[in-house]
PDB file of C-alpha atoms in Angstrom:
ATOM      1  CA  UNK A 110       0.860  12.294  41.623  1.00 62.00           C
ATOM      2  CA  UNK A 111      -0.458  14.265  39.067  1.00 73.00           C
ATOM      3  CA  UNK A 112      -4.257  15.388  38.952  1.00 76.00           C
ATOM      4  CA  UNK A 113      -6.433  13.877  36.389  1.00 85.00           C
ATOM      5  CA  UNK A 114      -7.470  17.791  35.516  1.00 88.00           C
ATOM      6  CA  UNK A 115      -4.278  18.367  34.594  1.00 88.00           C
ATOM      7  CA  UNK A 116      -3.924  15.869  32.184  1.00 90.00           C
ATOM      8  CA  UNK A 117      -7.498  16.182  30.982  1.00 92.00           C
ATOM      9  CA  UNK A 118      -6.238  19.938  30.476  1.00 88.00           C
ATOM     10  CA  UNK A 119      -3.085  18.776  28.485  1.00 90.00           C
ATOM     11  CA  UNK A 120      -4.960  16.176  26.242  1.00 94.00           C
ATOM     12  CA  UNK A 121      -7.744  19.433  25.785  1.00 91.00           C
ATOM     13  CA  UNK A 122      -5.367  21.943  24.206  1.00 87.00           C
ATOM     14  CA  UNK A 123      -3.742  19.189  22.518  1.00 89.00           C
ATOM     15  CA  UNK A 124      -6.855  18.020  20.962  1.00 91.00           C
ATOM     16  CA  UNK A 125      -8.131  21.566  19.845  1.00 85.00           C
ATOM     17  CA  UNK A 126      -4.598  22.494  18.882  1.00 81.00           C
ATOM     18  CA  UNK A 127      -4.755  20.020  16.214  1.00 83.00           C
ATOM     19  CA  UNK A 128      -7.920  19.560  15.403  1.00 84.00           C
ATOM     20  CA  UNK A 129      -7.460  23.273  13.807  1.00 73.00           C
ATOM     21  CA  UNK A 130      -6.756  23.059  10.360  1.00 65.00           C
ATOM     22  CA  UNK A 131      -3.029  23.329   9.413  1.00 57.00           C
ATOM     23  CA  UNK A 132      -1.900  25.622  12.162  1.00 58.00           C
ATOM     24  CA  UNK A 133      -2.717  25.690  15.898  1.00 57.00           C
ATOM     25  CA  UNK A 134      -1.583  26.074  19.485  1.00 61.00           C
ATOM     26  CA  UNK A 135       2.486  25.185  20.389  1.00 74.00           C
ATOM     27  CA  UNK A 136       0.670  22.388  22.344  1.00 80.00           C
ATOM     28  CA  UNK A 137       3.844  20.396  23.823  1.00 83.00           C
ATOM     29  CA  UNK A 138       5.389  23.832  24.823  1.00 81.00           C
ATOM     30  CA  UNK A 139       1.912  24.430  26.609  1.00 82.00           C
ATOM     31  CA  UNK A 140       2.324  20.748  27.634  1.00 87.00           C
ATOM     32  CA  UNK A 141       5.979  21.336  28.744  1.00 85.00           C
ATOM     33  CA  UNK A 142       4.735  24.482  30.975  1.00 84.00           C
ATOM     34  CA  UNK A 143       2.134  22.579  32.633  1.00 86.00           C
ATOM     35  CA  UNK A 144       4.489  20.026  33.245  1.00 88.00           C
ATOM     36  CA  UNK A 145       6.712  22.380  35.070  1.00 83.00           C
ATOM     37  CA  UNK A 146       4.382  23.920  37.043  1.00 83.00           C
ATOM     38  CA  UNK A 147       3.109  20.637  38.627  1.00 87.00           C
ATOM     39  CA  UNK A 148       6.642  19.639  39.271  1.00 86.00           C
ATOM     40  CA  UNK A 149       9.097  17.642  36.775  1.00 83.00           C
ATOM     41  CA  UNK A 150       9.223  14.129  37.623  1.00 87.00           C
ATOM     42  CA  UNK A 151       9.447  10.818  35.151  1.00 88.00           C
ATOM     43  CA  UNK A 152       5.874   9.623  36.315  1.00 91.00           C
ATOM     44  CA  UNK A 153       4.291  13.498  35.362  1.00 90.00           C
ATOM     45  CA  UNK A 154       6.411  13.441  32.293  1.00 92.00           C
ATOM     46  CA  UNK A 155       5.074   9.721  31.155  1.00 93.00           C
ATOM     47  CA  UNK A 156       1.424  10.610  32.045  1.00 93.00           C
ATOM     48  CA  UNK A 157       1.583  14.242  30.134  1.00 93.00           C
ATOM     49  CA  UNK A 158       3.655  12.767  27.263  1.00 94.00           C
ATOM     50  CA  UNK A 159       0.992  10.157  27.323  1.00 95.00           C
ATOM     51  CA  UNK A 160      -1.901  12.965  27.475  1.00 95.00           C
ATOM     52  CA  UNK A 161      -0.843  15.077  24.631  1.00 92.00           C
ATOM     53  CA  UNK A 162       0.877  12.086  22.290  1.00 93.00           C
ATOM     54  CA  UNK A 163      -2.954  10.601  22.395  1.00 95.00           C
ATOM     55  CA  UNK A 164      -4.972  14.182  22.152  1.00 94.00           C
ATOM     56  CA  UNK A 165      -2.776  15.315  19.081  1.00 91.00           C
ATOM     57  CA  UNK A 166      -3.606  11.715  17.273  1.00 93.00           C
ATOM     58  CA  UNK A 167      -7.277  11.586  17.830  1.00 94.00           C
ATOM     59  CA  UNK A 168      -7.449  15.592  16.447  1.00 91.00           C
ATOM     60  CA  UNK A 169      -6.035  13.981  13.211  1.00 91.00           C
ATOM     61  CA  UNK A 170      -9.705  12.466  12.888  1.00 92.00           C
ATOM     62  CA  UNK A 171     -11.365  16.174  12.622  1.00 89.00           C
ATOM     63  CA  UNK A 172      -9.061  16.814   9.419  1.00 85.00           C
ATOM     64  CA  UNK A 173      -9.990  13.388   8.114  1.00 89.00           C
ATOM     65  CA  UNK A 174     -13.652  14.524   8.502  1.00 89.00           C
ATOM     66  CA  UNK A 175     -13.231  17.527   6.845  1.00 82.00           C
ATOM     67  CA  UNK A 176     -11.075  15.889   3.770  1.00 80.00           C
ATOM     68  CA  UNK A 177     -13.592  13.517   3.529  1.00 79.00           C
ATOM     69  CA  UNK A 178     -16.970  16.334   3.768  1.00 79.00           C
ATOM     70  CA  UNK A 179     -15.399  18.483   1.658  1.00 73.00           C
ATOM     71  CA  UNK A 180     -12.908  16.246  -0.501  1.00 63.00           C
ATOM     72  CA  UNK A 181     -14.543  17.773  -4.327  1.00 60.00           C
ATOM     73  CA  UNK A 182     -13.655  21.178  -2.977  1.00 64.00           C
ATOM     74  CA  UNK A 183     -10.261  20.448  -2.175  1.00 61.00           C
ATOM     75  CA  UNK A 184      -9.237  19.042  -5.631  1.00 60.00           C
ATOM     76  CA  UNK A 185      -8.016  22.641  -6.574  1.00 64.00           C
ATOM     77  CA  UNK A 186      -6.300  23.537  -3.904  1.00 64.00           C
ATOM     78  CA  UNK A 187      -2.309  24.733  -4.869  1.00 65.00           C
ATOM     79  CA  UNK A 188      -1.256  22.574  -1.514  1.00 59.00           C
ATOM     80  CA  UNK A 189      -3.342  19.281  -1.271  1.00 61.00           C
ATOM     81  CA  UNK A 190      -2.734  18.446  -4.948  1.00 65.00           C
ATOM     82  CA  UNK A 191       0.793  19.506  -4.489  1.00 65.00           C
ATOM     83  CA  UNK A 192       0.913  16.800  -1.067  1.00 62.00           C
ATOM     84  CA  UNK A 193      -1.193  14.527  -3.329  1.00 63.00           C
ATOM     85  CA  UNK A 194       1.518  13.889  -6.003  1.00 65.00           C
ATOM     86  CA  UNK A 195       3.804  13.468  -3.015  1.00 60.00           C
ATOM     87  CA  UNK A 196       2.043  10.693  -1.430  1.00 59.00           C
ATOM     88  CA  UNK A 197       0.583   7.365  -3.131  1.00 61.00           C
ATOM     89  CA  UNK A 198       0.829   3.579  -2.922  1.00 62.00           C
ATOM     90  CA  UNK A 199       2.225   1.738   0.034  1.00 68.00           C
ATOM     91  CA  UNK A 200       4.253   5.184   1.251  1.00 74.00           C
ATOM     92  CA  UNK A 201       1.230   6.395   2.429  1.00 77.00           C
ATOM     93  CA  UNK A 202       1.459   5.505   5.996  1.00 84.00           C
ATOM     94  CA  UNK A 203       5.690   5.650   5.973  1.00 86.00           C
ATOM     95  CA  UNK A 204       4.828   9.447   4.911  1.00 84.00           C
ATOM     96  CA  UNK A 205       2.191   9.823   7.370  1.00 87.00           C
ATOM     97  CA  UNK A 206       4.357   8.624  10.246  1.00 90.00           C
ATOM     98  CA  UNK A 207       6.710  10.820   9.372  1.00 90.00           C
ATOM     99  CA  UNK A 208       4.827  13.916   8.797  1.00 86.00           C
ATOM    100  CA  UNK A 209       3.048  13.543  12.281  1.00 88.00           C
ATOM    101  CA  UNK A 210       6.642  13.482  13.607  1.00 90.00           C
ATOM    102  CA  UNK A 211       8.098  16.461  12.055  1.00 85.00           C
ATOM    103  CA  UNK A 212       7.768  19.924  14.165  1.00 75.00           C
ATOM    104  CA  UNK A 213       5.891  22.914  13.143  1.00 66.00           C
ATOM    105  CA  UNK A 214       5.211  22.049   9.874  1.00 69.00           C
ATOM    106  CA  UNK A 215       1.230  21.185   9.300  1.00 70.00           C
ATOM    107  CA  UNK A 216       2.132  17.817   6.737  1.00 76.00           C
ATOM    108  CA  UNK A 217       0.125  15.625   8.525  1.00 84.00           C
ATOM    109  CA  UNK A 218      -2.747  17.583   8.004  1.00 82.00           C
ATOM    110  CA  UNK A 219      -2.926  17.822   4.557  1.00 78.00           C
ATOM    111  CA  UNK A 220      -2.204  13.595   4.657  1.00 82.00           C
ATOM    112  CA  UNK A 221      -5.563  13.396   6.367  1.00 86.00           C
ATOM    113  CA  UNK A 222      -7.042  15.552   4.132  1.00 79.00           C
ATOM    114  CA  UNK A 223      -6.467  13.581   1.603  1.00 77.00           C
ATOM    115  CA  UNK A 224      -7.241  10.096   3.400  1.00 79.00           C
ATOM    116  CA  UNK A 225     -10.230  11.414   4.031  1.00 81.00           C
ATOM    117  CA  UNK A 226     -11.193  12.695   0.693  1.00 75.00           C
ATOM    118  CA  UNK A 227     -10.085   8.940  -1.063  1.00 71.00           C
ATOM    119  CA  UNK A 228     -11.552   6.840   1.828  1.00 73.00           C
ATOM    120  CA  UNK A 229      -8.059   5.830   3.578  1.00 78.00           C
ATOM    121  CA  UNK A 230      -8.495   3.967   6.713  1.00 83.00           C
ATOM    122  CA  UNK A 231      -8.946   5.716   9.469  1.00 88.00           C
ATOM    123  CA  UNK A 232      -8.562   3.653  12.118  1.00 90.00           C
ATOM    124  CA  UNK A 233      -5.073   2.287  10.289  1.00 89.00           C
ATOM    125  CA  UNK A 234      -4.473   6.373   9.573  1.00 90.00           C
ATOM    126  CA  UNK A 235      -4.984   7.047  13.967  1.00 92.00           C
ATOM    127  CA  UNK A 236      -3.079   3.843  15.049  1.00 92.00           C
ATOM    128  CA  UNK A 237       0.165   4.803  12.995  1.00 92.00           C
ATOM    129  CA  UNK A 238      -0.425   8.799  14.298  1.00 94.00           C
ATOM    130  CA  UNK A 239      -0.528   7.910  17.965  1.00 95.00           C
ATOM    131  CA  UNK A 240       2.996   6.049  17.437  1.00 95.00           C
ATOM    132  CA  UNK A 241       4.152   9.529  15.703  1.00 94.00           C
ATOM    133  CA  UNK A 242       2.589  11.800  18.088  1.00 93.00           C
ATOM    134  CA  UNK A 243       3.861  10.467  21.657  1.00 95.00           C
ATOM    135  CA  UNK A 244       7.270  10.068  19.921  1.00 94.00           C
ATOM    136  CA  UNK A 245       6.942  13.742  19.159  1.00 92.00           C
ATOM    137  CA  UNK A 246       5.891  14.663  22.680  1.00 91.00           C
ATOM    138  CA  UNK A 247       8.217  12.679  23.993  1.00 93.00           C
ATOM    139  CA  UNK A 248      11.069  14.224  22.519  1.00 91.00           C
ATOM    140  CA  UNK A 249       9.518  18.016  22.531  1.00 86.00           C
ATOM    141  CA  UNK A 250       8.672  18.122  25.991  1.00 88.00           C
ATOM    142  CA  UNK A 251      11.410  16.842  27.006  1.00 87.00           C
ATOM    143  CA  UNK A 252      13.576  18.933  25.022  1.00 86.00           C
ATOM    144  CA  UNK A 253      11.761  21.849  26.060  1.00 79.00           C
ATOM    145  CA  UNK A 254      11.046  21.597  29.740  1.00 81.00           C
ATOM    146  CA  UNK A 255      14.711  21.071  30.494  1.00 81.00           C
ATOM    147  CA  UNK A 256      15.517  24.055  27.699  1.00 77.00           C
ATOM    148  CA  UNK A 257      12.888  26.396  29.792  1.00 69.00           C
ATOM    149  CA  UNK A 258      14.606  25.080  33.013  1.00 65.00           C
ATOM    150  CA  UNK A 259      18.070  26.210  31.964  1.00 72.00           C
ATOM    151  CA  UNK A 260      17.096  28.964  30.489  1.00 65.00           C
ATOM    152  CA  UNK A 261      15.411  30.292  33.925  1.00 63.00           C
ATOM    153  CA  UNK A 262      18.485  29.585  35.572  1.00 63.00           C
ATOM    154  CA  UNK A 263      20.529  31.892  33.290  1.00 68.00           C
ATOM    155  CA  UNK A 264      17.732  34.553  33.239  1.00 67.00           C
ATOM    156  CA  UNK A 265      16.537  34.320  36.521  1.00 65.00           C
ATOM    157  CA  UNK A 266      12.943  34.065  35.054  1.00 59.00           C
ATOM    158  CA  UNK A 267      10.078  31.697  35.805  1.00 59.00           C
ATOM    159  CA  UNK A 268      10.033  28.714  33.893  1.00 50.00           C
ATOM    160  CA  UNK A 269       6.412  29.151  34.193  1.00 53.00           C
ATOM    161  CA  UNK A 270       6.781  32.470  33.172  1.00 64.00           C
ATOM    162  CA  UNK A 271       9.467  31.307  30.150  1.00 54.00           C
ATOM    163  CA  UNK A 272       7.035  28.973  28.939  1.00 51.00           C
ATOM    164  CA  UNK A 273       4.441  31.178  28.387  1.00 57.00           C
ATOM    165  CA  UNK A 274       6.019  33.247  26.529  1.00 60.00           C
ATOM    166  CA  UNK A 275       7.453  30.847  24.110  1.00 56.00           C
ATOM    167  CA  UNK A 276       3.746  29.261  24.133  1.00 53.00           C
ATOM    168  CA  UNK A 277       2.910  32.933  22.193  1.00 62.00           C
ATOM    169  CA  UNK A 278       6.019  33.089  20.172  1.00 61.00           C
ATOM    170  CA  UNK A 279       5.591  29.487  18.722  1.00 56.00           C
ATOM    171  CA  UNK A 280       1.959  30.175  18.425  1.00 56.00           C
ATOM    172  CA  UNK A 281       2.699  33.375  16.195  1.00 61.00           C
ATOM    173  CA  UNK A 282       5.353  31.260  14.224  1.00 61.00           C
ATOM    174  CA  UNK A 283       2.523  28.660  13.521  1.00 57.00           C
ATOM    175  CA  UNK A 284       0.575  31.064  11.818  1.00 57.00           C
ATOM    176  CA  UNK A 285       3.619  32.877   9.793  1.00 62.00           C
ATOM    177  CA  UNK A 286       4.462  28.852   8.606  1.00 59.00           C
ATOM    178  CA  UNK A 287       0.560  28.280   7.205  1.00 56.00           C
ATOM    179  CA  UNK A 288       0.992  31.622   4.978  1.00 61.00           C
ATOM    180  CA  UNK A 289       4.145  29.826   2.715  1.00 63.00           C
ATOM    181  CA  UNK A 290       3.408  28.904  -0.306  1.00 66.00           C
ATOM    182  CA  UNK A 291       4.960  25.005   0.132  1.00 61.00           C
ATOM    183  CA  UNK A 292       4.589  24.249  -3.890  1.00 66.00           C
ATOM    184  CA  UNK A 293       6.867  27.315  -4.594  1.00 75.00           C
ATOM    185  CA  UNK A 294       9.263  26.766  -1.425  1.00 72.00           C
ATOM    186  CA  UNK A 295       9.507  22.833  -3.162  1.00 70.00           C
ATOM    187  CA  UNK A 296      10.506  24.211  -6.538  1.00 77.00           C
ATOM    188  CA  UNK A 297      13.338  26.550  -5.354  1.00 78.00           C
ATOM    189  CA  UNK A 298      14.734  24.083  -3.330  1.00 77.00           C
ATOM    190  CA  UNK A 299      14.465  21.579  -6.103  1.00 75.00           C
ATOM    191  CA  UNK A 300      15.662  23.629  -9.130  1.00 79.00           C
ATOM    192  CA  UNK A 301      18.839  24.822  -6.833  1.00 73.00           C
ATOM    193  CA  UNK A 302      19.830  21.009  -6.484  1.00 71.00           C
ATOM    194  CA  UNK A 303      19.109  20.139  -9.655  1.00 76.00           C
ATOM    195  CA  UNK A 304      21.404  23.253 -10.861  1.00 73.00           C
ATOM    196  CA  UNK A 305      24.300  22.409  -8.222  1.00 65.00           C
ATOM    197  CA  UNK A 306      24.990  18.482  -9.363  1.00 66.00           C
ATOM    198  CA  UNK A 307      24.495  19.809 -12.845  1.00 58.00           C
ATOM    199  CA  UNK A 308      27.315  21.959 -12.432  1.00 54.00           C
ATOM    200  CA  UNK A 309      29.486  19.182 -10.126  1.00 51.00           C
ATOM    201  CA  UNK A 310      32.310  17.926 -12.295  1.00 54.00           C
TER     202      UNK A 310
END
């Protein structure tokens, strides 16, 4: 059985991971190494699943505290009014589900940002995140211990070892996504559609 300091450990880095503003700690590869160190086994994967799903939901709180402290000051900003436009009305919590699914990409962050700067509910805003988040762990740890696993085997590497690496290659990646300009990235990808089925006969 698992040690309660190893899942207070998982839901910790979770937690801080996103709790830091639009980029943070790889937390279900960190997840996914812990898991393999303590041995692979459906009740450890449940119980860290269950660790990390919760920690990265209740983080979502810290943003919604900072959109709401600072929510003047964040009017101007190129990305939150870009995300604003985005999201209104009754998709707000569709998006939000969504966005706390997707990997690597911060969008759930700027969502509670922006709850928190127009007074969303945030006890409605955690409940649909913690649905989104152990999803997402579900799927990334799982995805990832067994990739780490195989990958060992072919390498002859630690999966301890494996994981820790990818921990700081992810963890570099993170910070490489915050520095895109999203608004821009949006408008090239837009204006080449919009081009293409103009020119489709």
């Amino acid at each position: 059985m698992i040690g309660y300091y190893y899942l207070a450990l998982v839901f910790a880095i979770s937690f801080v991971s996103n709790a830091t503003p639009f980029f943070g700690a790889p937390y279900t590869v960190i997840a996914s190494t812990i898991l393999l160190k303590i041995g692979f086994s459906p009740s450890n994967f449940a119980l860290i699943v269950f660790a990390s799903g919760l920690g990265a939901a209740l983080a979502k709180s810290v943003m919604y505290g900072i959109g709401y402290g600072v929510g003047s000051n964040l009017k101007n900003n190129k990305n939150v009014v870009f995300f604003h436009r985005l999201i209104k009305g009754r998709s707000f919590y569709v998006a939000l589900f969504i966005a706390a699914v997707i990997p690597f990409f911060p969008f759930d962050d700027f969502i509670f940002l922006i709850g928190g700067a127009g007074n969303a509910p945030l006890l409605k805003m955690v409940e649909v995140t913690v649905v989104s988040k152990l999803i997402k762990s579900s799927v990334e740890i799982g995805i990832e211990a067994a990739g780490i696993i195989q990958i060992g085997k072919l390498t002859g590497i630690s999966p301890v070892t494996l994981g820790v690496v990818s921990s700081i290659v992810f963890g570099v990646l993170g910070v490489l996504l915050f520095k895109i300009d999203w608004e821009k990235l949006y408008a090239k990808v837009e204006r080449y559609f919009r081009q293409h089925s103009s020119s489709t006969p």
